[in-house]
Short mmCIF file of C-alpha atoms in Angstrom, two decimals:
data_model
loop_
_atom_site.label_atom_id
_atom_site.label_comp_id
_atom_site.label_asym_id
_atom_site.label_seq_id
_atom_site.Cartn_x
_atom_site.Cartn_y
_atom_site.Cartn_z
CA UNK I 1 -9.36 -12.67 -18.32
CA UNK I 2 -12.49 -11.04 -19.90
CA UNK I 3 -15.15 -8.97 -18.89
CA UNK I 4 -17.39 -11.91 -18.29
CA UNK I 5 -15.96 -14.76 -16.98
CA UNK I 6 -15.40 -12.69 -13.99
CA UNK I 7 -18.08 -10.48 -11.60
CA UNK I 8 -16.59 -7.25 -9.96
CA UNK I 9 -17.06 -7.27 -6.37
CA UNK I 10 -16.40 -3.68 -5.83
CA UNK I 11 -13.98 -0.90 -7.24
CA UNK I 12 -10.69 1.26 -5.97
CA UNK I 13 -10.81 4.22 -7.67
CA UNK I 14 -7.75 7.11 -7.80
CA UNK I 15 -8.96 9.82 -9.86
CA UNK I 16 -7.14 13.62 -10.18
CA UNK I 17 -9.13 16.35 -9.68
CA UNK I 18 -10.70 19.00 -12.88
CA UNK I 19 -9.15 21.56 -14.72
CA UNK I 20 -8.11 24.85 -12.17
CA UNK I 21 -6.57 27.98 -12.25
CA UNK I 22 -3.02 28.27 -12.06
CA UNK I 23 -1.05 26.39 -9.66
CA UNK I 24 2.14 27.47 -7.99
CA UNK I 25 4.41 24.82 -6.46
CA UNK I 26 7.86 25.66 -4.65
CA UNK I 27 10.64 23.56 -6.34
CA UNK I 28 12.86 22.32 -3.65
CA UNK I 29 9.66 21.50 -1.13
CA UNK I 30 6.72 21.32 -2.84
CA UNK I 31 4.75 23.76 -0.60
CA UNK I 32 1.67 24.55 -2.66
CA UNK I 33 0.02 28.13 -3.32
CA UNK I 34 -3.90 28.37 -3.48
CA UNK I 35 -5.83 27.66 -6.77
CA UNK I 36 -9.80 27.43 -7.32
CA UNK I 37 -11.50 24.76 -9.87
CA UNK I 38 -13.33 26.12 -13.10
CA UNK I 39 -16.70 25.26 -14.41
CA UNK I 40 -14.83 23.36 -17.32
CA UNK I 41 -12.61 21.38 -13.99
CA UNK I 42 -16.66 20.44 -12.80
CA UNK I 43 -17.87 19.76 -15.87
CA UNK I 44 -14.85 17.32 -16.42
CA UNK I 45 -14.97 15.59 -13.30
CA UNK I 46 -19.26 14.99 -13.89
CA UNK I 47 -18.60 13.06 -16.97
CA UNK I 48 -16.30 10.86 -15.36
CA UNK I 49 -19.00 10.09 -12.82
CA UNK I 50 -21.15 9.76 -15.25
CA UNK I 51 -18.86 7.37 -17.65
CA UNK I 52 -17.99 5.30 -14.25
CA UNK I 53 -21.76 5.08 -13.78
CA UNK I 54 -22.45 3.64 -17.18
CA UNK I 55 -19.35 1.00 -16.38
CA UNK I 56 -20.19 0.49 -12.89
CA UNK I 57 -23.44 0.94 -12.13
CA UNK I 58 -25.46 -0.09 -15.06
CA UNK I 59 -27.14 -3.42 -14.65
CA UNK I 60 -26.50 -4.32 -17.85
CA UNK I 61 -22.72 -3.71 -18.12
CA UNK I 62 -20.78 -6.99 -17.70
CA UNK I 63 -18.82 -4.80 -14.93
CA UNK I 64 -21.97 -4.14 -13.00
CA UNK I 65 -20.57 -3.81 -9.33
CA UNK I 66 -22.71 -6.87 -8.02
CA UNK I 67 -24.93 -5.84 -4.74
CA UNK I 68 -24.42 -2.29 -5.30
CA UNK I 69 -27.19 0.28 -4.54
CA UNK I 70 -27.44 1.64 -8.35
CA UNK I 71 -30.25 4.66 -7.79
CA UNK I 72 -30.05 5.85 -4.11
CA UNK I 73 -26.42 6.18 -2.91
CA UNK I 74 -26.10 4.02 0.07
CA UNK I 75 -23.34 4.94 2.79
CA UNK I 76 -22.48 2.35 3.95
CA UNK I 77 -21.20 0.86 0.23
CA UNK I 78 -19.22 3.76 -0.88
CA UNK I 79 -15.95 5.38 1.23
CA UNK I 80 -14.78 8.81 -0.24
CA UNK I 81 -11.58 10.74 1.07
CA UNK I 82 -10.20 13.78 -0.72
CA UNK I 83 -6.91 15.32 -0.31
CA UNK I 84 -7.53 19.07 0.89
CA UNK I 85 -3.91 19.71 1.62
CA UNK I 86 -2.44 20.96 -1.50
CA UNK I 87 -4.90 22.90 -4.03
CA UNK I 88 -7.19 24.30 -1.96
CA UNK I 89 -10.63 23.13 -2.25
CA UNK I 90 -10.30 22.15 -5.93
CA UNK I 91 -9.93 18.39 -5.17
CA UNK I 92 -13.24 18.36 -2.45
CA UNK I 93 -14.99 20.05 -5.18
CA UNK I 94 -13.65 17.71 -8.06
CA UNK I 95 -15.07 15.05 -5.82
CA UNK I 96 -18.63 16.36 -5.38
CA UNK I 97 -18.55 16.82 -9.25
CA UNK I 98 -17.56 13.04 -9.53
CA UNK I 99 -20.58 11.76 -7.29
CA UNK I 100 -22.98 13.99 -8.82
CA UNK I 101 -22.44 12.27 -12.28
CA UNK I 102 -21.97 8.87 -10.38
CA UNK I 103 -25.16 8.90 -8.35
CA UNK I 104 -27.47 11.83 -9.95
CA UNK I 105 -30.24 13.40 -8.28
CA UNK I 106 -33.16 11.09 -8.00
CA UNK I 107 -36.61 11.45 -6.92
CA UNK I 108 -37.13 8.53 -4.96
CA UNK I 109 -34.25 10.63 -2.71
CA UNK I 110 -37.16 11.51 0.00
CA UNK I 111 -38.64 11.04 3.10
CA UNK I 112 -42.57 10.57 4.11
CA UNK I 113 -43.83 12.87 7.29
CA UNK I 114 -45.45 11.18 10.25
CA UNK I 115 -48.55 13.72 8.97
CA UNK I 116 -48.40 12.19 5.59
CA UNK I 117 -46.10 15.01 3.94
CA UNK I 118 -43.47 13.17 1.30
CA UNK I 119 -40.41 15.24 1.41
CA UNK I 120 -37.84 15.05 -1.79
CA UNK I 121 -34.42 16.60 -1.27
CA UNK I 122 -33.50 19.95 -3.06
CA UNK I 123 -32.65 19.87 -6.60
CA UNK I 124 -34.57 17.01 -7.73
CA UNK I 125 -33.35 15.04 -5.28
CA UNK I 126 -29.81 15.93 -4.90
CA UNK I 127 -27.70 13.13 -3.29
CA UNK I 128 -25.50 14.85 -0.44
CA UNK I 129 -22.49 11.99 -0.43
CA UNK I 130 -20.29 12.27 2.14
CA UNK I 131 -16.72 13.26 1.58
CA UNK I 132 -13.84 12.91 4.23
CA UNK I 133 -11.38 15.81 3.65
CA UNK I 134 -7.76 14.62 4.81
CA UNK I 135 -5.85 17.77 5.80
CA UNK I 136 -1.98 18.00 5.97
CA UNK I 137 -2.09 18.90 9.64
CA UNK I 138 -3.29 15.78 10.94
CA UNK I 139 -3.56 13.27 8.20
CA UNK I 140 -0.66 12.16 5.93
CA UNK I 141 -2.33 9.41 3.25
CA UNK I 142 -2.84 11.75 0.57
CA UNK I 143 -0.13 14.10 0.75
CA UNK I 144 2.77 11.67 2.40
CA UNK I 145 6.02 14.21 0.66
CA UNK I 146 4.74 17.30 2.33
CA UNK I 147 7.14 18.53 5.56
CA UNK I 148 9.50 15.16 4.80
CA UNK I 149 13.10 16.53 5.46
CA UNK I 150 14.46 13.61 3.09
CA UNK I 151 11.98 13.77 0.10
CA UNK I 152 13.29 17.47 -0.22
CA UNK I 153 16.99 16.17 -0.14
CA UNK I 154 16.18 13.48 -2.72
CA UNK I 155 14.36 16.35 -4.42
CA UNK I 156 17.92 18.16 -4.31
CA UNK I 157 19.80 15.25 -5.28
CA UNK I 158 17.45 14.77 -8.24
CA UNK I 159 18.43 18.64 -9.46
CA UNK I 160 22.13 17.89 -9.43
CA UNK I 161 22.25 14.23 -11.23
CA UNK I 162 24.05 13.75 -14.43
CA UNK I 163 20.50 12.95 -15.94
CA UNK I 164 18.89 15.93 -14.69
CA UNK I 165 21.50 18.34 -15.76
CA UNK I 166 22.07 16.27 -19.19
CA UNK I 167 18.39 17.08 -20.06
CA UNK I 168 18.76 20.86 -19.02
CA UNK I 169 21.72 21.29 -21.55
CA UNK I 170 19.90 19.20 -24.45
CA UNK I 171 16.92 21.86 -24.15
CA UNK I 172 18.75 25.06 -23.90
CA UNK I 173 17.22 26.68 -26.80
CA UNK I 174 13.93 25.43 -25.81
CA UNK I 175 14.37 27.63 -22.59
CA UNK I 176 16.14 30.28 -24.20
CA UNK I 177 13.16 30.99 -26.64
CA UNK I 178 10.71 30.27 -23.63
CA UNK I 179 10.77 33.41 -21.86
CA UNK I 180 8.49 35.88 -24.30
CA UNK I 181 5.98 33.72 -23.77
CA UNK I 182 6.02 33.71 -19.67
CA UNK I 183 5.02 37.34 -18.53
CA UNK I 184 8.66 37.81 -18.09
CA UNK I 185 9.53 35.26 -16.05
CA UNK I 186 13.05 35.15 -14.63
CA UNK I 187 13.17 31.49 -12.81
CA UNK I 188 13.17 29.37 -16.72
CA UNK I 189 14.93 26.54 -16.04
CA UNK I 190 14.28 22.88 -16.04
CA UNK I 191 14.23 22.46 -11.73
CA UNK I 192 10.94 24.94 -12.01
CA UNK I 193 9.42 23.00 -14.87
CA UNK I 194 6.52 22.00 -13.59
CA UNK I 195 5.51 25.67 -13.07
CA UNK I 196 6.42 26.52 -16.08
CA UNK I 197 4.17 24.45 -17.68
CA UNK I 198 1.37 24.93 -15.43
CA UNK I 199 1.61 28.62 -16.73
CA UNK I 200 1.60 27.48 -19.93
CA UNK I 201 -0.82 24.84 -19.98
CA UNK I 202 -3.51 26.76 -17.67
CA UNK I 203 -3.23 30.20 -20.29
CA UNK I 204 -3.09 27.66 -23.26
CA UNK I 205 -6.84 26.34 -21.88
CA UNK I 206 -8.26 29.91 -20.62
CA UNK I 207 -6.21 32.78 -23.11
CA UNK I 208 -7.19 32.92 -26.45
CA UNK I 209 -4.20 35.39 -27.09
CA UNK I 210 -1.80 33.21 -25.39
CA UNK I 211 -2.81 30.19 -27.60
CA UNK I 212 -2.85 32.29 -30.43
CA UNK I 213 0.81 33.07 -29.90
CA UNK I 214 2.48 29.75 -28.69
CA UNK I 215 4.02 28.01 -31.27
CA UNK I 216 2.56 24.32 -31.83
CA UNK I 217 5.00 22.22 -30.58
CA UNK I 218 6.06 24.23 -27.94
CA UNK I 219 3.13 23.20 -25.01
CA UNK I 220 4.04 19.34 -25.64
CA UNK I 221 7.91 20.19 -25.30
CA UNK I 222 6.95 21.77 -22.18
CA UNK I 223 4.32 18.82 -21.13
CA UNK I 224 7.30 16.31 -21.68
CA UNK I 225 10.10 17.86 -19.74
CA UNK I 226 7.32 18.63 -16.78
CA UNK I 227 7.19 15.30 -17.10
CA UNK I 228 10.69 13.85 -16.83
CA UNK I 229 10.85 16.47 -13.98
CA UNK I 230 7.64 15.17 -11.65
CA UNK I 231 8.41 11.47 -12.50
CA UNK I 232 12.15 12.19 -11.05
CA UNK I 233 10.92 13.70 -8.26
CA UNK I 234 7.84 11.07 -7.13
CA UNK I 235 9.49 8.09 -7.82
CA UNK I 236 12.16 5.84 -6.53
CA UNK I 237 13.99 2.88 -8.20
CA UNK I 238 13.99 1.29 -4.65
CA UNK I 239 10.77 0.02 -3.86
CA UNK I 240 10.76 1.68 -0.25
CA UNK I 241 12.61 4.79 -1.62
CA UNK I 242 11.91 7.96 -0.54
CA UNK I 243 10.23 9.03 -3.75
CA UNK I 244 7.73 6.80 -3.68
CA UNK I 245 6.22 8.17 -0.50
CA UNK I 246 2.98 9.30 -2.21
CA UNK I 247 2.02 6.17 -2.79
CA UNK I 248 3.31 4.26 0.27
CA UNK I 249 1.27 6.42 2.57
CA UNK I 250 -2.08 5.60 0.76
CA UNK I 251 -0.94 1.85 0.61
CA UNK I 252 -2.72 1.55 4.10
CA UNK I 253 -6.31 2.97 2.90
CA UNK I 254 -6.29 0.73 -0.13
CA UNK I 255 -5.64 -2.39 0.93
CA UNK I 256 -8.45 -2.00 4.01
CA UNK I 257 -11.05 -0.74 0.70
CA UNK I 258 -9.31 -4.17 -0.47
CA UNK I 259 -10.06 -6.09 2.68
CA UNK I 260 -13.65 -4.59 3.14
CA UNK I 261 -14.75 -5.19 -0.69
CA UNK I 262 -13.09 -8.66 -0.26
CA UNK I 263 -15.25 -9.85 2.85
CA UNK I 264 -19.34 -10.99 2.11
CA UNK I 265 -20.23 -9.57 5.20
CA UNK I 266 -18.96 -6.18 4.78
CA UNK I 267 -21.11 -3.62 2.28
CA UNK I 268 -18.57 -1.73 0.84
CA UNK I 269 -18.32 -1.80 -3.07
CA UNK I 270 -16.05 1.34 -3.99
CA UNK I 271 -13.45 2.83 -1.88
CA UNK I 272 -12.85 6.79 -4.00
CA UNK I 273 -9.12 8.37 -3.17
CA UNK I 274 -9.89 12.16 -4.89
CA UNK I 275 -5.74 13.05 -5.59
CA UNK I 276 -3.58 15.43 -7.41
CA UNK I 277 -1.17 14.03 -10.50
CA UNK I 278 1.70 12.92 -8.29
CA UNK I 279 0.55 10.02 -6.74
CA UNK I 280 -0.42 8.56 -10.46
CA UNK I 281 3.48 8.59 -11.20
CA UNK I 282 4.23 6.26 -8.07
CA UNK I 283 1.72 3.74 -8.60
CA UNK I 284 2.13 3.36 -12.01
CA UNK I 285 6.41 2.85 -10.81
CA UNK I 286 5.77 0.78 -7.53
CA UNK I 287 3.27 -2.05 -9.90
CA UNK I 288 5.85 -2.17 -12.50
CA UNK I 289 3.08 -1.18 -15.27
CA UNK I 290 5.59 1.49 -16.24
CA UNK I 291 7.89 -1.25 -17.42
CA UNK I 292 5.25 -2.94 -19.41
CA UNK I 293 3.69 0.33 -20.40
CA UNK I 294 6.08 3.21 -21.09
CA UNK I 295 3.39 5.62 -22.15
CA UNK I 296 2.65 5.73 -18.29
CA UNK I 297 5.61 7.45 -17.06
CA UNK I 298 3.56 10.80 -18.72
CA UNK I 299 2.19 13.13 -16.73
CA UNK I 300 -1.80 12.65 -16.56
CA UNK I 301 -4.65 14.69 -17.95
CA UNK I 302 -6.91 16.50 -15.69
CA UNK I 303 -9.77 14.09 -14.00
CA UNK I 304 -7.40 10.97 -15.21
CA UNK I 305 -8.32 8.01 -13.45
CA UNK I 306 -7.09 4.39 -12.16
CA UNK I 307 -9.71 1.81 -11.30
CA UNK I 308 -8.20 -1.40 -9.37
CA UNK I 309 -11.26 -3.43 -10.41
CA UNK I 310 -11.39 -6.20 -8.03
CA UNK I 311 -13.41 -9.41 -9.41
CA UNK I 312 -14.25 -12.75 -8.35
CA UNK I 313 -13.33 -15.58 -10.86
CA UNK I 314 -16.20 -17.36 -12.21
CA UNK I 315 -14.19 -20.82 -11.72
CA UNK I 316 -13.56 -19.30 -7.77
CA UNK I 317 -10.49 -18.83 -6.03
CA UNK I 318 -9.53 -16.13 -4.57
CA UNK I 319 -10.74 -12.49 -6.04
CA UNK I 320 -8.47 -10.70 -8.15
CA UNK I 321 -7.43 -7.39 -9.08
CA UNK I 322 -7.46 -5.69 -13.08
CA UNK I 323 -5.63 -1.87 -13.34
CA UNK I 324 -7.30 0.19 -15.53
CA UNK I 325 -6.45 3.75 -16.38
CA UNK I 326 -8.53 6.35 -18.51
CA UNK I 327 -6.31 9.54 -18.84
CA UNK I 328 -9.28 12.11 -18.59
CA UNK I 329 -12.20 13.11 -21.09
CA UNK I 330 -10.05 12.70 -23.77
CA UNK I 331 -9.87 9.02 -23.46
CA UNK I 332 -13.66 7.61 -24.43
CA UNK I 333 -12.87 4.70 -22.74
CA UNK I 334 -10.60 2.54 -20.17
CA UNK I 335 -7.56 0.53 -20.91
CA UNK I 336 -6.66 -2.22 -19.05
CA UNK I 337 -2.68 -2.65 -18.29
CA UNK I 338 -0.19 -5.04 -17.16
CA UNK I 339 1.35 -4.92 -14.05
CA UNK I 340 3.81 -6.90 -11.60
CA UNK I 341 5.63 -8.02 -14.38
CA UNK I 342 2.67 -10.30 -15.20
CA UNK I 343 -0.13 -10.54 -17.90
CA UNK I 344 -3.47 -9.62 -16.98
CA UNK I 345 -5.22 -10.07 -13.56
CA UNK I 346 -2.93 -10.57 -10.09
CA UNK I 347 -4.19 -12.06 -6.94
CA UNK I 348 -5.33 -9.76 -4.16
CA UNK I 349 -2.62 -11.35 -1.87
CA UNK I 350 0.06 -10.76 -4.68
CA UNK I 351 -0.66 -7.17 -4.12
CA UNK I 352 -0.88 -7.04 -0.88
CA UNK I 353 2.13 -9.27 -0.47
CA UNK I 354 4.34 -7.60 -2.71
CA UNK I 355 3.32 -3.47 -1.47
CA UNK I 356 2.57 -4.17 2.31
CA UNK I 357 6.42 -4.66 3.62
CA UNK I 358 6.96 -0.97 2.68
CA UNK I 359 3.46 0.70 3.59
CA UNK I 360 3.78 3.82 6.13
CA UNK I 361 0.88 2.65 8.11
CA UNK I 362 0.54 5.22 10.70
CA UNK I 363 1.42 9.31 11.41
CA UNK I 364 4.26 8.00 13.80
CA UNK I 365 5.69 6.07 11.10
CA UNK I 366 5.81 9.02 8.76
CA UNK I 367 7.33 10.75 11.38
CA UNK I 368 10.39 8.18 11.85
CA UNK I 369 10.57 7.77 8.02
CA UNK I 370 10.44 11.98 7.43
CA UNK I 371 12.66 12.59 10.48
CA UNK I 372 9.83 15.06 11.63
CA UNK I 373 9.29 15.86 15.28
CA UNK I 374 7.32 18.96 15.23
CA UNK I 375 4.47 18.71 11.84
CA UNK I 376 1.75 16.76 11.00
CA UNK I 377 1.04 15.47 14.18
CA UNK I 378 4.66 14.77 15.17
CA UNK I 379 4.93 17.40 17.38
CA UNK I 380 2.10 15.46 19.79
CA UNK I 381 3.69 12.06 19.00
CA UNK I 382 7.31 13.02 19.98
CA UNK I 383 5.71 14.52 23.25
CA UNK I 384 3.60 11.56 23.69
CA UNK I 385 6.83 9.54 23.29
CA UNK I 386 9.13 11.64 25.95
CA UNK I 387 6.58 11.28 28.85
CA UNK I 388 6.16 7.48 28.36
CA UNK I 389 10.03 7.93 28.22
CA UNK I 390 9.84 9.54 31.33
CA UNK I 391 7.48 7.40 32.92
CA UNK I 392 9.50 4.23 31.96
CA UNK I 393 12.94 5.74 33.82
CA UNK I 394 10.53 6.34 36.99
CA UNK I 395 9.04 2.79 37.53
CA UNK I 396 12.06 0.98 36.07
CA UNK I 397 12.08 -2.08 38.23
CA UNK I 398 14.63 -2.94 40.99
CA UNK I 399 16.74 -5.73 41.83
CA UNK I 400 15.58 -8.67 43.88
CA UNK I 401 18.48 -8.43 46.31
CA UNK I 402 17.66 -4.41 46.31
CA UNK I 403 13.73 -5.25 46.76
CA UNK I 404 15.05 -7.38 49.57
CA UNK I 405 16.74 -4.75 51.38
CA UNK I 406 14.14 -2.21 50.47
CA UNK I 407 11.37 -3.95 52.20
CA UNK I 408 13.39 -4.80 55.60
CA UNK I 409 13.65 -0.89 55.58
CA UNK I 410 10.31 0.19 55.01
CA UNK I 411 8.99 -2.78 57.00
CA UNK I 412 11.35 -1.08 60.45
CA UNK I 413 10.63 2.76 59.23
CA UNK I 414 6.77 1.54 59.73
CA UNK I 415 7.33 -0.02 62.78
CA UNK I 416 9.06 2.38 64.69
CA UNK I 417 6.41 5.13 63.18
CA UNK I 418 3.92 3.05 64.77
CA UNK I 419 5.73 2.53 68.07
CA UNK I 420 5.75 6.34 67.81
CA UNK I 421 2.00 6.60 67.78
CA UNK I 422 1.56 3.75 70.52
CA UNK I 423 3.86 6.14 72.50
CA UNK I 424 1.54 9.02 72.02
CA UNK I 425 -1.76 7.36 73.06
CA UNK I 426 -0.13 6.28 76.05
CA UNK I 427 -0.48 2.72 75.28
CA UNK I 428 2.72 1.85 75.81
CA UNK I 429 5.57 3.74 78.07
CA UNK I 430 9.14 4.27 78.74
CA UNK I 431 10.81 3.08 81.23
CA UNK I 432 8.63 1.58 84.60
CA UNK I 433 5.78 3.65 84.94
CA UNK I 434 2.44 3.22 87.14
CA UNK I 435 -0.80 1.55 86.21
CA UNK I 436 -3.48 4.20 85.03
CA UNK I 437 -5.87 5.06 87.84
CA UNK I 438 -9.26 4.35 87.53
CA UNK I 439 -10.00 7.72 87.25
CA UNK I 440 -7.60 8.48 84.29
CA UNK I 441 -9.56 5.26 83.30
CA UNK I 442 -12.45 6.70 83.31
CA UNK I 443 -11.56 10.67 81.17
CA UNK I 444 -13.83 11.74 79.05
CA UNK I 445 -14.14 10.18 75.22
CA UNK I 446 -13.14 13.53 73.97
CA UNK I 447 -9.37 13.55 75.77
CA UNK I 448 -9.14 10.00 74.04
CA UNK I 449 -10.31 11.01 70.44
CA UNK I 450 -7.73 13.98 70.77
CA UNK I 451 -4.94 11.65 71.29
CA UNK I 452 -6.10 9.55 68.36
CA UNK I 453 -6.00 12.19 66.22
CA UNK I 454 -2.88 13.70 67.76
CA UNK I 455 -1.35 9.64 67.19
CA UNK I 456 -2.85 9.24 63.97
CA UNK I 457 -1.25 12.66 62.67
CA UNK I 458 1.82 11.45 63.78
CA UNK I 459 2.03 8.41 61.91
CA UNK I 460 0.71 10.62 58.60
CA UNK I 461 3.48 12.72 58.69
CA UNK I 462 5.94 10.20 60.00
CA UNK I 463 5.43 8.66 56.64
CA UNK I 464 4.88 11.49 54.31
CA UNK I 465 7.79 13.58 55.13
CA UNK I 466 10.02 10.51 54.77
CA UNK I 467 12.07 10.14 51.63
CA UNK I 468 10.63 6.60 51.89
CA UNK I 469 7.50 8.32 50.87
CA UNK I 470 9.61 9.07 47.26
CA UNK I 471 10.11 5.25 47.14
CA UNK I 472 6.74 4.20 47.64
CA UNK I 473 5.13 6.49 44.91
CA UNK I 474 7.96 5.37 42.48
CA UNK I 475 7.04 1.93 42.97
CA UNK I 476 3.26 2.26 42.83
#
């Protein structure tokens, strides 16, 4: 299907932050170390923006999102959420780079006065687009291997496979040679690979000595096996494999963007996940454009990006979806790939169909799948979970032929606590006994409230010092 015999309804975008500072990862756990974006990690995420703007947003591209607000960003239409779990702030701020080159500052960006006074916002009109941060302590989607007891044990298993330990032996001189150029690194060994090429990659960009001195081939040797290491590790042959967790717990934010872009009534027109690299890996394995596409199973540039394209068919039907991938600034354009085993556009149902069945849709189902009662929010869940546990043995229900038996004995315990009270107020006596006088008759009001009361606090405590009084609050 081309460009024009279709009109794109709105746009799913996954795009990887800017270049950074060096980036520390822990192995067997991932647990990240902090990093800060550079001005060339900005500059790279503006002219994606900007390129997406020019595809996008350009009334005269035949990709022109149709209904979208193409000057003044409008809320409503666009949905941004940026992981700010693993690399500090360099993903929010890759994001804000993004927008800025995807809606620029613009001078219509102001406000009139009720005296007449036409405000523009700073900058030239600087367009302030909101960006929801998701955080590892309370919010999964982004970050869905983080605290997971059985990603790290696949992670293990990975280290020790004939494959893994196969491609450590074929490379041996590669890491025997590797250690001059590491600052004296000790830990050179394919399981910290990725680190290892971070260092190497990050000095490479920023150390004109270091470049000078690496070898040529060396920093794509590196690249490759950093490569075979992450895909190992973020992706599962099994489609609801532990490896593929990255993706499967930003399944559920997609296919709403999916849902919302897909319904007339509802404005949105791009739904913008700002990720690291890993998440690129499981996509790329769960759609099956790996198989079709081999080139994919690399590890991405810096501000690489997918855009699920989803388009209406001009002959109708229902809308469909197009994968296209542009790995970074070094790509001047986007390629469109094959996925699900197919050839060219699938059916937004297809996707949906095929992905939802293995979707971790909610915190408490990362928590089952992680075998986490403590992080992320599991902690509150797995109290949540005891009380209603709790609860549940309390008001478990009863028998008939107990509820039977129960009610003949609360119906006589009642009784005779009410005979009791009768007894008190005199109304009723034991034994013979004499007719009241006319004069007891006639006492004052006050004797008779104080025998009320007295009564009345004897039927109170008749009932709420009775182990009866355990029954009825279980029931109720």
């Amino acid at each position: 299907m081309s460009n024009t015999d279709s009109t794109v309804l709105g746009v799913i975008f996954l795009i990887r932050h800017g270049d950074r500072q060096g980036f520390y990862q822990d192995p067997t756990n991932y647990n990240p170390a902090n990093t800060v974006i550079t001005p060339l990690g900005l500059r790279e995420e503006f002219i994606t923006g900007d390129y997406f703007r020019n595809v996008y947003l350009n009334e005269s591209s035949p990709s022109f999102i149709k209904g979208i607000n193409n000057t003044i960003a409008d809320p409503n239409q666009i949905t941004v959420v940026a992981d700010a779990a693993g690399e500090g702030g360099v993903i929010m701020n890759s994001a804000e780079a993004l927008l800025q080159g995807l809606f620029p500052p613009d001078s219509d960006y102001s406000t009139t006065l009720a005296n007449g006074t036409t405000i523009e916002a700073p900058l030239g009109g600087y367009q302030y687009i909101e960006i929801e941060s998701a955080l590892a302590e309370n919010d999964v989607s982004l970050e869905g291997w983080t605290s997971c007891a059985p990603f790290d044990t696949a992670t293990a298993e990975f280290y020790q496979s004939a494959e893994f330990n196969q491609t450590a032996q074929e490379n041996s001189d590669f890491f025997n040679n590797l250690p001059q150029y590491l600052d004296g690194r000790s830990d050179v060994n394919l399981e910290n690979m990725w680190n290892i090429f971070d260092y190497m990659n990050v000095n490479f960009i920023h150390n004109a000595t270091f470049q000078s001195r690496l070898p040529p081939t060396m920093l794509a040797q590196a690249r490759t096996l950093a490569a075979f290491h992450e895909y190992g590790v973020f992706t599962s042959p099994q489609l609801d494999g532990i490896g593929n967790i990255g993706f499967r717990t930003m399944l559920p934010g997609i296919f709403e963007g999916l849902s919302s872009i897909t319904n007339s009534s509802d404005p949105l027109k791009i739904y913008y996940n700002a990720i690291a690299y890993k998440s690129f890996f499981t996509l790329f394995r769960m759609t099956g454009a790996v198989d079709q596409s081999p080139q994919l199973t690399g590890l991405v540039n810096y501000a690489a990006s997918v855009a699920i394209e989803v388009r209406q068919p001009s002959s109708g039907g229902e809308p469909v979806l197009r994968l296209q991938f542009k790995n970074g600034t070094q790509d001047d354009a986007q390629t469109t790939f094959n996925w699900f085993n197919t050839t060219g556009d699938i059916t937004v149902s297809a996707f949906t169909n095929f992905l939802a069945p293995v979707a971790i849709n909610s915190t408490a189902d990362w928590c089952k799948v992680c075998s986490n009662t403590e992080d992320r929010g599991c902690g509150a869940i797995a109290a949540a979970a005891s009380q209603a546990a709790i609860a549940d043995r309390v008001h478990q229900r009863i028998s008939p032929v107990g509820a039977g038996f129960l009610g003949a004995g609360l119906t006589l315990f009642v009784a005779l606590c009410m005979l009791g009270a009768l007894f008190s107020l005199r109304v009723l006596t034991a034994g013979k006994g004499k007719r009241q006088s006319r004069h007891s008759q006639t006492r004052s009001s006050r004797s008779s409230d104080v025998r009320s009361l007295r009564s009345a606090w004897f039927a109170w405590k008749c009932l709420i010092t009775s182990p009866v009084s355990d029954i009825i609050v279980q029931l109720y």
